[in-house]
Amino acid sequence: MRRRPHVSKITVTKGVRPGDSLEASLTLTSYAKTPVNAITLSLEGYEQYIHAHNRPPVRKRTLVHLVAILMGEGDLAKGTVTYRARFLLPRNALPSFNGYRLSVEYKLDLHVDIPWWPDLRRSYVVDVEAREVPRPEPRPFAQTTERAGSALFAEVSLDDLVFAPGDVVSGAFALGNLRGREVQSLELSVITVEHLTSQMKIPGMCYAVKFDPAAIEEGKSQRFQFALQRSIPPSYDSLSYAFQLKAKVRRGDALTHRIPITIAPFNRPAAGSATHRQPELGAERWRKIWAKAGAPLGLSIAARDVRLTGRIGLAEATVFVDTLAEGTPLTADLRFDPWGADFRIAKRSLLSPQRMFPFLAADPHGEAFASRYKAEAREEAQLRAIVDGALVQALLAFDEVRVGDDEARAVMKNTGYDQRFIVPFLDRVAELARALTDAAARVPPPACMAPLRPAWIAFAEELSGELFPGSMSIRNGQLEGARFAIETLFEGDPDPVGTRVAHELDPPLNMDVGEAPLEDLLASAPPGTRAVFDEVAKGAREARVLPHAIEVTLEAPLADPATERGRMHAMLALSRRLRGEKGAGPYR
């Protein structure tokens, strides 16, 4: 019975790479003289996409097709014969690999064309390895995800963007906008993306490592490293790679961020991460940005937090990101000496009627201000003096503002820690601080006390103190080296209801107010202390001795604060006696 020839041996060059010659040796055994039309050996390389396993390829693209004719038409003699063929692989040929749906394969196809008889066909898989390429210098890379309201964001750095199979992927990350939420999981990985068409991309294999979520804190930079598999195929136009960070927080959406990377068979090992400067991330980076941005305004960065503090004009400023507020906005708190006008600016609620300010009628921003805010003061004249065009414009530069008699808070939403956010925010804060400083100088005294202003100015100068006309008060006054304050009291109405005179004690008295009644305190003091206290309390509604001050409340406002000079000397003598100072003689 007639038999087909048999392939008794085939050898193929191993370790072949693009640009190399692939040599094949083929031994055929023929059991009888066999006519043939031709004997060919072809090398075929192709890329194919398989939609499902055990199904024909959905798409197949030929990469290499080379044919060697081992024998033309004739008779194959009985016995054994060896054929050799050489194929030159194109230098741009792809290496072999098997992906999730995509693969690149090479094979040798033997075809013995026998007329009037079943042909002999055999296929042999050929493994084409990737050709080594020069490794570029390390290129550290850092990136921040986009911030959106209260959503979690991440800063990620990689020590390089190119890797060889088996290399270590290293870098760092930091999370922001945690807002006290627990991190449930965090996964770092390198994923493959198989490009089937220009529009169709599917994720493939994933090389992942879990990160302990308990170690994650707001803005804290965390280092990581993990090794790639040595069998990972190199990148090419249909196969790309990305480093992926995936985080999930409680009561929040998951965050997924990808950075494209390249895998290639490089000709030398990677340089260690210590040989190049690593990008700064998280709070470490934010602090440097903020320190540089705040320096021109005289603001300094806090020792540990991302927070600026300092003085702008007459205001003590604190600038920070409110991580617990909706949208984690940039926030500035300004504190200043009380104006004494019961002044308030707050966001207008939907139910509160819009009040137009006639004195802002000519201001181009007056209507916008009235639609967003309500402003109040104890007297209309004080409100009119404080709220001018410059203050209105400074307030409208923020998303939200709240102003009180001695403080202000300004907020910008949808911002972040970066320079493009903090620098313009600080410029607006500085403008607001200047507008508030100017407004403080314009605050007039209460209408009923305006004629008394010269007397108050004179006594403030005598005490080397500061006069705050809004409430007609003197603060930081000095008498015989001791501090005093005189404050006119109001209870919401324009008319004052009394006066408080206070001797501020520094250092405080060594006493426990809760356990030392005034009578016991006076009884334990040197003889004559009770008489001094009675002089302090003479004509007053109330007199108190506190650890930090001796205070007297009078029934009426003062036309001339200098009339309290004698009482102030008595308060000074009382404090000396209570301290047990020697030589604490009579007051003047």
Coordinates of C-alpha atoms in Angstrom, one line a residue:
M1 CA 0.0 0.0 0.0
R2 CA 1.2 3.5 -0.9
R3 CA 2.5 5.6 2.0
R4 CA 3.2 9.3 2.4
P5 CA 6.7 10.4 3.4
H6 CA 7.5 10.9 7.0
V7 CA 9.3 13.7 8.8
S8 CA 11.9 11.9 10.9
K9 CA 13.7 15.0 12.2
I10 CA 13.5 18.8 12.3
T11 CA 15.8 21.3 14.0
V12 CA 15.3 25.0 14.2
T13 CA 17.6 27.8 15.4
K14 CA 16.8 28.6 19.1
G15 CA 16.9 32.1 20.6
V16 CA 16.1 33.7 17.3
R17 CA 15.3 37.5 17.5
P18 CA 14.0 40.0 15.0
G19 CA 16.7 40.7 12.4
D20 CA 18.3 37.2 12.9
S21 CA 18.4 34.4 10.4
L22 CA 16.3 31.4 11.3
E23 CA 17.8 28.2 10.0
A24 CA 15.7 25.0 9.7
S25 CA 16.9 21.5 9.0
L26 CA 14.4 18.9 7.9
T27 CA 14.8 15.2 7.3
L28 CA 12.2 13.3 5.3
T29 CA 11.9 9.6 5.1
S30 CA 10.2 8.2 1.9
Y31 CA 9.1 4.6 1.9
A32 CA 8.9 4.4 -1.8
K33 CA 9.5 6.4 -4.9
T34 CA 6.9 9.2 -4.6
P35 CA 6.1 11.8 -7.2
V36 CA 5.7 15.4 -5.8
N37 CA 4.6 18.7 -7.4
A38 CA 6.8 20.6 -4.8
I39 CA 8.1 20.5 -1.3
T40 CA 7.9 23.9 0.5
L41 CA 8.7 25.2 4.0
S42 CA 7.2 28.5 4.9
L43 CA 7.6 30.7 7.9
E44 CA 4.5 32.5 9.0
G45 CA 4.1 35.1 11.8
Y46 CA 0.7 36.5 12.7
E47 CA -1.2 38.5 15.3
Q48 CA -4.6 37.1 16.2
Y49 CA -7.4 38.1 18.5
I50 CA -9.6 35.3 19.9
H51 CA -12.9 36.4 21.4
A52 CA -13.5 33.1 23.3
H53 CA -11.3 30.1 24.0
N54 CA -11.8 27.1 21.7
R55 CA -13.2 29.4 19.0
P56 CA -11.7 30.5 15.7
P57 CA -9.8 33.9 15.7
V58 CA -12.0 36.9 15.3
R59 CA -9.2 38.8 13.7
K60 CA -5.9 37.7 12.2
R61 CA -3.1 39.9 10.9
T62 CA -0.1 38.5 9.0
L63 CA 3.2 39.9 10.2
V64 CA 5.7 37.6 8.3
H65 CA 5.2 35.3 5.4
L66 CA 8.4 33.7 3.9
V67 CA 8.5 30.6 1.7
A68 CA 11.5 28.3 0.9
I69 CA 11.1 25.8 -2.0
L70 CA 13.0 22.7 -0.9
M71 CA 12.2 20.7 -4.1
G72 CA 10.4 21.4 -7.3
E73 CA 8.3 19.0 -9.4
G74 CA 9.9 15.5 -9.5
D75 CA 10.2 12.2 -7.8
L76 CA 11.1 11.8 -4.1
A77 CA 13.4 8.7 -4.0
K78 CA 13.0 6.0 -1.5
G79 CA 15.1 6.6 1.6
T80 CA 16.1 9.6 3.7
V81 CA 16.8 13.1 2.5
T82 CA 17.7 16.2 4.4
Y83 CA 16.7 19.8 3.4
R84 CA 17.8 23.1 4.8
A85 CA 16.2 26.5 4.6
R86 CA 17.1 29.9 5.9
F87 CA 14.7 32.7 6.7
L88 CA 15.7 36.3 7.5
L89 CA 13.3 37.7 10.1
P90 CA 12.5 41.4 9.6
R91 CA 14.1 43.7 12.2
N92 CA 10.8 45.1 13.1
A93 CA 9.2 41.7 13.7
L94 CA 7.3 41.3 16.9
P95 CA 8.3 38.7 19.6
S96 CA 6.1 35.8 20.4
F97 CA 3.6 36.1 23.2
N98 CA 0.2 34.8 24.4
G99 CA -2.0 37.4 26.1
Y100 CA -5.6 37.4 27.4
R101 CA -7.2 37.7 24.0
L102 CA -4.3 38.7 21.8
S103 CA -1.4 36.7 20.7
V104 CA 1.6 36.8 18.4
E105 CA 2.7 33.4 17.0
Y106 CA 5.2 32.1 14.5
K107 CA 5.3 28.7 12.9
L108 CA 7.0 26.7 10.2
D109 CA 4.6 25.0 7.7
L110 CA 5.9 22.0 5.7
H111 CA 3.9 21.1 2.6
V112 CA 4.7 18.0 0.5
D113 CA 2.4 18.4 -2.5
I114 CA 1.7 14.8 -3.8
P115 CA -0.5 14.5 -6.9
W116 CA -3.5 12.3 -6.6
W117 CA -2.7 11.5 -3.0
P118 CA -3.2 13.2 0.4
D119 CA -0.5 15.8 0.8
L120 CA 1.9 15.8 3.8
R121 CA 1.4 18.9 6.0
R122 CA 3.2 19.6 9.3
S123 CA 3.4 22.7 11.4
Y124 CA 6.1 23.5 14.0
V125 CA 5.9 26.4 16.5
V126 CA 8.8 28.8 16.5
D127 CA 9.6 31.0 19.5
V128 CA 10.8 34.5 18.5
E129 CA 12.5 36.3 21.4
A130 CA 12.5 40.1 21.7
R131 CA 15.6 41.9 20.6
E132 CA 17.4 43.9 23.3
V133 CA 17.3 47.7 22.9
P134 CA 19.4 50.4 24.6
R135 CA 18.0 51.4 28.0
P136 CA 17.3 55.1 28.3
E137 CA 18.3 57.1 31.4
P138 CA 15.8 56.9 34.2
R139 CA 13.0 59.4 33.9
P140 CA 11.1 59.9 37.2
F141 CA 7.5 60.9 36.8
A142 CA 4.8 62.3 39.1
Q143 CA 1.2 63.0 38.4
T144 CA -1.9 64.1 40.4
T145 CA -5.4 63.0 39.6
E146 CA -8.0 65.6 39.0
R147 CA -9.9 66.9 42.0
A148 CA -13.6 67.0 42.0
G149 CA -15.5 68.2 45.1
S150 CA -15.1 65.8 47.9
A151 CA -13.9 62.9 45.8
L152 CA -10.7 61.1 46.7
F153 CA -7.6 62.1 44.8
A154 CA -4.1 60.7 44.5
E155 CA -0.6 61.8 43.8
V156 CA 1.6 59.1 42.2
S157 CA 5.2 59.0 41.3
L158 CA 7.2 56.3 39.5
D159 CA 11.0 56.1 39.6
D160 CA 11.0 55.4 35.9
L161 CA 8.5 54.9 33.0
V162 CA 10.3 52.1 31.2
F163 CA 11.0 48.6 32.5
A164 CA 12.4 45.3 31.4
P165 CA 10.8 41.9 32.2
G166 CA 11.8 41.0 35.8
D167 CA 12.5 44.7 36.7
V168 CA 11.2 46.2 40.0
V169 CA 8.5 48.8 39.6
S170 CA 9.0 51.4 42.4
G171 CA 7.6 54.8 43.4
A172 CA 5.4 56.4 45.9
F173 CA 1.8 57.6 46.3
A174 CA -0.2 59.8 48.6
L175 CA -4.0 60.1 49.0
G176 CA -5.9 63.3 49.6
N177 CA -9.5 64.2 50.5
L178 CA -9.8 61.3 52.8
R179 CA -11.9 63.5 55.1
G180 CA -11.5 61.1 57.9
R181 CA -12.9 58.2 55.9
E182 CA -11.4 54.8 56.3
V183 CA -9.4 53.4 53.4
Q184 CA -10.9 49.9 52.8
S185 CA -8.5 48.7 50.1
L186 CA -5.6 49.9 47.9
E187 CA -4.1 47.9 45.1
L188 CA -1.1 48.8 43.0
S189 CA -0.6 46.9 39.7
V190 CA 0.7 46.8 36.2
I191 CA -2.0 46.0 33.7
T192 CA -1.9 45.1 30.1
V193 CA -4.2 46.8 27.6
E194 CA -4.8 45.0 24.3
H195 CA -5.7 47.3 21.4
L196 CA -7.9 45.3 19.1
T197 CA -8.9 48.3 17.0
S198 CA -8.3 52.1 17.4
Q199 CA -11.6 52.3 19.3
M200 CA -11.7 48.9 21.0
K201 CA -9.4 48.3 24.0
I202 CA -9.7 45.7 26.7
P203 CA -7.7 45.2 29.8
G204 CA -5.7 42.0 29.9
M205 CA -3.4 40.4 32.5
C206 CA -2.8 42.2 35.7
Y207 CA 0.3 42.0 37.9
A208 CA -0.9 43.3 41.3
V209 CA 0.2 43.8 44.8
K210 CA -2.0 44.8 47.8
F211 CA -1.1 47.6 50.1
D212 CA -2.0 47.7 53.8
P213 CA -4.8 50.3 54.1
A214 CA -4.2 50.8 57.8
A215 CA -0.9 52.6 57.0
I216 CA -2.5 55.2 54.8
E217 CA -3.0 58.7 56.1
E218 CA -4.1 62.0 54.5
G219 CA -1.2 63.4 52.5
K220 CA 1.3 60.8 53.8
S221 CA 3.8 59.7 51.1
Q222 CA 4.1 55.9 50.9
R223 CA 6.9 54.1 49.1
F224 CA 6.2 50.9 47.2
Q225 CA 8.0 48.4 45.0
F226 CA 7.2 45.1 43.3
A227 CA 8.8 42.9 40.6
L228 CA 7.4 42.2 37.2
Q229 CA 7.3 38.7 35.9
R230 CA 10.3 37.7 33.8
S231 CA 7.9 36.3 31.1
I232 CA 6.0 39.5 30.6
P233 CA 6.0 40.4 26.9
P234 CA 7.3 43.8 25.6
S235 CA 5.1 46.6 24.6
Y236 CA 4.1 47.2 21.0
D237 CA 1.4 49.0 19.0
S238 CA -1.3 46.5 19.9
L239 CA -0.1 45.8 23.5
S240 CA 0.4 48.6 26.0
Y241 CA 1.0 48.7 29.7
A242 CA -0.1 51.0 32.5
F243 CA 0.7 51.3 36.2
Q244 CA -2.6 51.4 38.0
L245 CA -3.5 52.6 41.5
K246 CA -7.0 51.6 42.7
A247 CA -8.3 52.8 46.1
K248 CA -11.6 52.4 47.8
V249 CA -12.8 54.4 50.8
R250 CA -15.8 53.9 53.0
R251 CA -18.7 56.1 52.0
G252 CA -17.0 57.1 48.8
D253 CA -16.5 56.1 45.2
A254 CA -13.4 54.1 44.2
L255 CA -10.5 55.9 42.6
T256 CA -8.6 54.3 39.7
H257 CA -5.6 56.1 38.2
R258 CA -3.4 54.8 35.4
I259 CA 0.0 56.0 34.1
P260 CA 1.2 54.5 30.8
I261 CA 4.6 52.7 31.0
T262 CA 6.7 50.8 28.5
I263 CA 8.0 47.2 28.8
A264 CA 11.1 46.4 26.6
P265 CA 14.0 43.9 26.7
F266 CA 16.8 46.4 27.6
N267 CA 20.5 45.7 27.2
R268 CA 21.5 46.6 30.7
P269 CA 20.0 46.4 34.2
A270 CA 18.0 49.3 35.7
A271 CA 19.8 51.9 37.8
G272 CA 18.8 51.8 41.4
S273 CA 16.3 54.4 42.6
A274 CA 18.9 55.9 44.9
T275 CA 20.9 57.2 41.8
H276 CA 18.3 59.8 40.9
R277 CA 16.1 62.3 42.8
Q278 CA 12.7 61.0 43.5
P279 CA 9.7 63.4 43.1
E280 CA 8.2 64.7 46.3
L281 CA 4.6 63.8 46.9
G282 CA 1.7 64.6 49.3
A283 CA 2.2 66.8 52.3
E284 CA 5.9 67.0 51.8
R285 CA 5.4 68.6 48.4
W286 CA 2.4 70.7 49.5
R287 CA 4.3 72.2 52.4
K288 CA 7.2 73.4 50.2
I289 CA 4.7 74.9 47.7
W290 CA 2.8 76.7 50.5
A291 CA 6.0 77.9 52.2
K292 CA 7.1 79.5 49.0
A293 CA 3.7 81.0 48.2
G294 CA 3.2 82.4 51.7
A295 CA 6.7 83.9 52.2
P296 CA 6.0 87.2 50.2
L297 CA 3.0 87.9 52.5
G298 CA 5.1 87.1 55.7
L299 CA 3.2 83.8 56.3
S300 CA 5.1 80.8 57.5
I301 CA 4.4 77.1 57.2
A302 CA 3.4 75.2 60.3
A303 CA 5.9 72.7 61.8
R304 CA 4.0 69.6 60.6
D305 CA 0.7 70.5 59.0
V306 CA 0.0 72.0 55.6
R307 CA -1.0 75.3 57.2
L308 CA 0.2 78.9 56.9
T309 CA 0.1 81.4 59.7
G310 CA 1.2 85.0 60.2
R311 CA 0.0 88.5 60.2
I312 CA -1.5 90.3 57.2
G313 CA -2.1 94.0 58.0
L314 CA -3.9 94.0 61.4
A315 CA -5.2 90.5 61.0
E316 CA -3.8 87.2 62.3
A317 CA -4.2 84.8 59.3
T318 CA -4.4 81.1 59.2
V319 CA -4.7 79.4 55.8
F320 CA -5.5 75.7 55.4
V321 CA -7.5 73.1 53.5
D322 CA -10.6 72.2 55.5
T323 CA -10.4 68.4 55.0
L324 CA -13.6 67.8 56.9
A325 CA -15.8 70.3 54.9
E326 CA -17.7 69.4 51.7
G327 CA -15.3 69.7 48.8
T328 CA -12.2 70.2 51.1
P329 CA -12.0 73.9 50.2
L330 CA -9.1 76.3 50.7
T331 CA -9.9 78.3 53.8
A332 CA -8.5 81.4 55.4
D333 CA -9.3 82.5 59.0
L334 CA -8.6 86.1 59.8
R335 CA -8.7 87.3 63.4
F336 CA -8.4 91.0 64.4
D337 CA -9.2 93.3 67.3
P338 CA -13.0 93.6 67.8
W339 CA -14.6 96.5 66.1
G340 CA -17.3 96.8 68.7
A341 CA -20.0 97.4 66.1
D342 CA -21.7 94.0 66.3
F343 CA -20.9 93.7 62.6
R344 CA -21.9 90.6 60.7
I345 CA -21.8 89.4 57.1
A346 CA -23.2 86.0 56.4
K347 CA -24.6 84.0 53.5
R348 CA -28.1 84.9 52.7
S349 CA -30.5 82.0 53.1
L350 CA -33.2 81.3 50.6
L351 CA -35.9 82.3 53.1
S352 CA -34.3 85.6 54.1
P353 CA -35.4 88.6 52.1
Q354 CA -32.8 90.3 49.9
R355 CA -31.9 93.7 51.3
M356 CA -30.6 96.3 49.0
F357 CA -28.0 98.7 50.4
P358 CA -28.7 102.2 49.1
F359 CA -25.1 103.3 49.9
L360 CA -24.0 100.6 47.4
A361 CA -26.4 101.6 44.6
A362 CA -23.6 103.2 42.5
D363 CA -21.2 100.3 43.1
P364 CA -21.1 97.8 40.2
H365 CA -20.8 94.9 42.6
G366 CA -23.5 96.1 45.0
E367 CA -26.4 94.0 43.6
A368 CA -24.3 90.8 43.4
F369 CA -23.3 91.4 47.0
A370 CA -26.9 91.9 48.2
S371 CA -28.0 88.8 46.4
R372 CA -25.5 86.6 48.1
Y373 CA -25.0 88.1 51.6
K374 CA -26.7 89.9 54.4
A375 CA -24.8 92.5 56.4
E376 CA -25.8 93.9 59.8
A377 CA -24.3 96.2 62.4
R378 CA -25.6 97.7 65.6
E379 CA -26.1 101.1 63.9
E380 CA -26.8 101.9 60.3
A381 CA -24.1 104.5 60.2
Q382 CA -21.5 102.0 61.3
L383 CA -22.7 99.5 58.6
R384 CA -22.5 102.2 56.0
A385 CA -19.0 103.2 57.1
I386 CA -17.7 99.6 57.0
V387 CA -19.2 98.2 53.8
D388 CA -17.6 100.0 50.9
G389 CA -16.8 99.0 47.3
A390 CA -13.3 97.7 48.1
L391 CA -14.6 95.4 50.8
V392 CA -17.5 94.2 48.7
Q393 CA -15.2 93.4 45.8
A394 CA -12.8 91.6 48.1
L395 CA -15.6 89.5 49.6
L396 CA -17.1 88.6 46.2
A397 CA -13.7 87.1 45.1
F398 CA -14.5 84.0 47.3
D399 CA -17.1 81.3 47.0
E400 CA -18.2 81.8 50.6
V401 CA -17.4 84.4 53.2
R402 CA -18.4 85.0 56.8
V403 CA -17.3 88.1 58.7
G404 CA -17.8 89.0 62.3
D405 CA -16.8 91.8 64.6
D406 CA -13.4 90.3 65.2
E407 CA -13.0 87.5 62.7
A408 CA -13.6 86.5 59.1
R409 CA -13.5 83.2 57.2
A410 CA -13.1 83.0 53.4
V411 CA -13.5 79.9 51.3
M412 CA -12.7 78.8 47.8
K413 CA -14.1 75.5 46.6
N414 CA -12.9 73.0 44.0
T415 CA -9.3 73.8 44.7
G416 CA -6.2 71.9 45.9
Y417 CA -2.8 72.2 47.4
D418 CA -1.0 73.0 44.2
Q419 CA 0.6 76.4 43.3
R420 CA -2.1 77.2 40.8
F421 CA -4.6 77.2 43.6
I422 CA -2.8 78.5 46.6
V423 CA -1.1 81.5 45.0
P424 CA -4.3 83.2 43.7
F425 CA -6.1 82.3 46.9
L426 CA -3.4 84.0 49.0
D427 CA -3.6 87.1 46.8
R428 CA -7.3 87.3 47.4
V429 CA -6.8 86.7 51.2
A430 CA -4.3 89.6 51.3
E431 CA -6.7 91.9 49.5
L432 CA -9.5 91.0 51.9
A433 CA -7.2 91.6 54.9
R434 CA -6.3 95.0 53.5
A435 CA -10.0 95.8 53.0
L436 CA -10.8 94.8 56.5
T437 CA -7.9 96.8 57.9
D438 CA -9.2 99.9 56.0
A439 CA -12.8 99.2 57.2
A440 CA -11.6 99.0 60.9
A441 CA -10.2 102.5 60.6
R442 CA -13.6 103.8 59.3
V443 CA -15.8 102.5 62.1
P444 CA -17.4 105.5 63.8
P445 CA -18.4 105.6 67.5
P446 CA -22.0 105.0 68.6
A447 CA -24.1 108.0 67.6
C448 CA -24.9 108.8 71.3
M449 CA -21.3 108.8 72.3
A450 CA -19.8 110.6 69.3
P451 CA -19.5 113.9 71.2
L452 CA -17.5 112.1 73.9
R453 CA -14.8 110.9 71.5
P454 CA -12.2 113.7 72.4
A455 CA -12.2 112.7 76.1
W456 CA -11.8 109.0 75.2
I457 CA -9.0 109.8 72.8
A458 CA -7.2 111.8 75.5
F459 CA -7.4 109.1 78.2
A460 CA -6.4 106.4 75.7
E461 CA -3.3 108.5 74.9
E462 CA -2.6 109.0 78.6
L463 CA -2.7 105.2 79.1
S464 CA -0.7 104.5 75.9
G465 CA -3.6 102.4 74.9
E466 CA -5.7 101.9 71.7
L467 CA -9.1 103.4 71.3
F468 CA -11.7 101.3 69.5
P469 CA -14.4 103.8 68.6
G470 CA -17.0 101.2 67.4
S471 CA -17.7 100.3 71.0
M472 CA -16.0 103.3 72.5
S473 CA -13.4 101.1 74.3
I474 CA -9.8 101.4 75.4
R475 CA -7.6 98.3 75.2
N476 CA -4.0 97.6 76.1
G477 CA -3.8 100.6 78.4
Q478 CA -0.9 100.9 80.8
L479 CA -1.0 102.3 84.3
E480 CA 2.2 102.0 86.4
G481 CA 3.2 99.1 84.1
A482 CA 0.0 97.2 84.6
R483 CA -2.5 96.5 81.8
F484 CA -6.1 98.0 81.9
A485 CA -9.1 98.0 79.6
I486 CA -12.2 100.1 79.6
E487 CA -15.2 98.8 77.6
T488 CA -18.6 100.3 76.9
L489 CA -21.2 97.6 77.1
F490 CA -24.1 97.1 74.7
E491 CA -26.9 94.5 74.5
G492 CA -27.8 94.7 70.9
D493 CA -29.4 98.2 71.0
P494 CA -27.6 101.3 69.9
D495 CA -27.8 102.7 73.5
P496 CA -25.1 101.5 75.9
V497 CA -26.1 99.7 79.1
G498 CA -22.9 100.1 81.2
T499 CA -19.1 100.1 81.3
R500 CA -16.6 97.4 82.3
V501 CA -13.2 98.4 83.8
A502 CA -10.7 95.6 83.9
H503 CA -7.2 95.3 85.4
E504 CA -5.6 92.4 83.5
L505 CA -3.4 90.3 85.7
D506 CA -0.1 88.9 84.4
P507 CA 0.8 86.5 85.8
P508 CA -2.6 85.3 87.0
L509 CA -3.4 85.1 90.7
N510 CA -2.7 81.8 92.3
M511 CA -6.3 81.0 93.2
D512 CA -9.1 78.6 92.4
V513 CA -12.2 80.6 91.9
G514 CA -14.5 77.6 92.4
E515 CA -13.0 76.8 95.8
A516 CA -12.1 80.3 97.1
P517 CA -15.1 82.6 97.8
L518 CA -14.3 86.3 97.7
E519 CA -14.7 86.7 101.4
D520 CA -12.2 84.0 102.2
L521 CA -9.8 85.5 99.6
L522 CA -10.0 88.9 101.2
A523 CA -9.8 87.5 104.8
S524 CA -6.5 85.7 103.9
A525 CA -5.0 88.8 102.4
P526 CA -3.0 91.5 104.4
P527 CA -4.9 93.7 106.7
G528 CA -6.7 96.6 105.0
T529 CA -7.4 94.6 101.8
R530 CA -11.2 94.6 102.4
A531 CA -11.1 98.4 102.5
V532 CA -9.2 98.5 99.2
F533 CA -11.7 96.2 97.6
D534 CA -14.6 98.3 98.9
E535 CA -13.0 101.3 97.2
V536 CA -12.7 99.3 93.9
A537 CA -16.4 98.3 94.1
K538 CA -17.7 101.7 95.1
G539 CA -20.6 102.8 93.0
A540 CA -20.3 99.7 90.8
R541 CA -23.0 97.2 89.8
E542 CA -20.6 94.3 90.3
A543 CA -16.9 93.8 91.2
R544 CA -15.2 90.5 90.7
V545 CA -11.8 89.0 91.4
L546 CA -10.7 86.4 88.8
P547 CA -7.4 84.6 88.4
H548 CA -6.7 86.6 85.2
A549 CA -8.4 90.0 86.0
I550 CA -10.1 92.3 88.5
E551 CA -13.3 93.5 86.9
V552 CA -15.8 96.2 87.7
T553 CA -19.1 96.7 85.9
L554 CA -20.6 100.2 86.1
E555 CA -24.3 101.0 85.6
A556 CA -23.8 103.6 82.9
P557 CA -21.5 104.6 80.1
L558 CA -18.7 107.0 80.9
A559 CA -18.7 110.5 79.5
D560 CA -15.0 110.7 80.4
P561 CA -13.0 107.6 81.2
A562 CA -10.4 109.6 83.1
T563 CA -12.9 109.8 86.0
E564 CA -12.0 106.1 86.6
R565 CA -8.4 106.9 87.2
G566 CA -8.8 106.6 91.0
R567 CA -10.6 103.3 90.8
M568 CA -7.9 101.9 88.5
H569 CA -5.2 102.8 91.1
A570 CA -7.3 101.0 93.7
M571 CA -7.5 97.9 91.5
L572 CA -3.8 98.0 91.1
A573 CA -3.3 98.2 94.9
L574 CA -5.8 95.3 95.4
S575 CA -3.9 93.1 93.0
R576 CA -0.6 93.8 94.8
R577 CA -2.1 92.9 98.1
L578 CA -3.7 89.7 96.8
R579 CA -0.3 88.7 95.5
G580 CA 1.2 89.4 98.9
E581 CA 3.7 91.9 97.6
K582 CA 5.7 93.7 100.2
G583 CA 5.3 97.4 100.4
A584 CA 1.8 97.2 98.9
G585 CA 0.8 100.5 100.5
P586 CA -2.2 102.8 100.0
Y587 CA -3.3 103.5 96.5
R588 CA -3.3 106.9 95.0

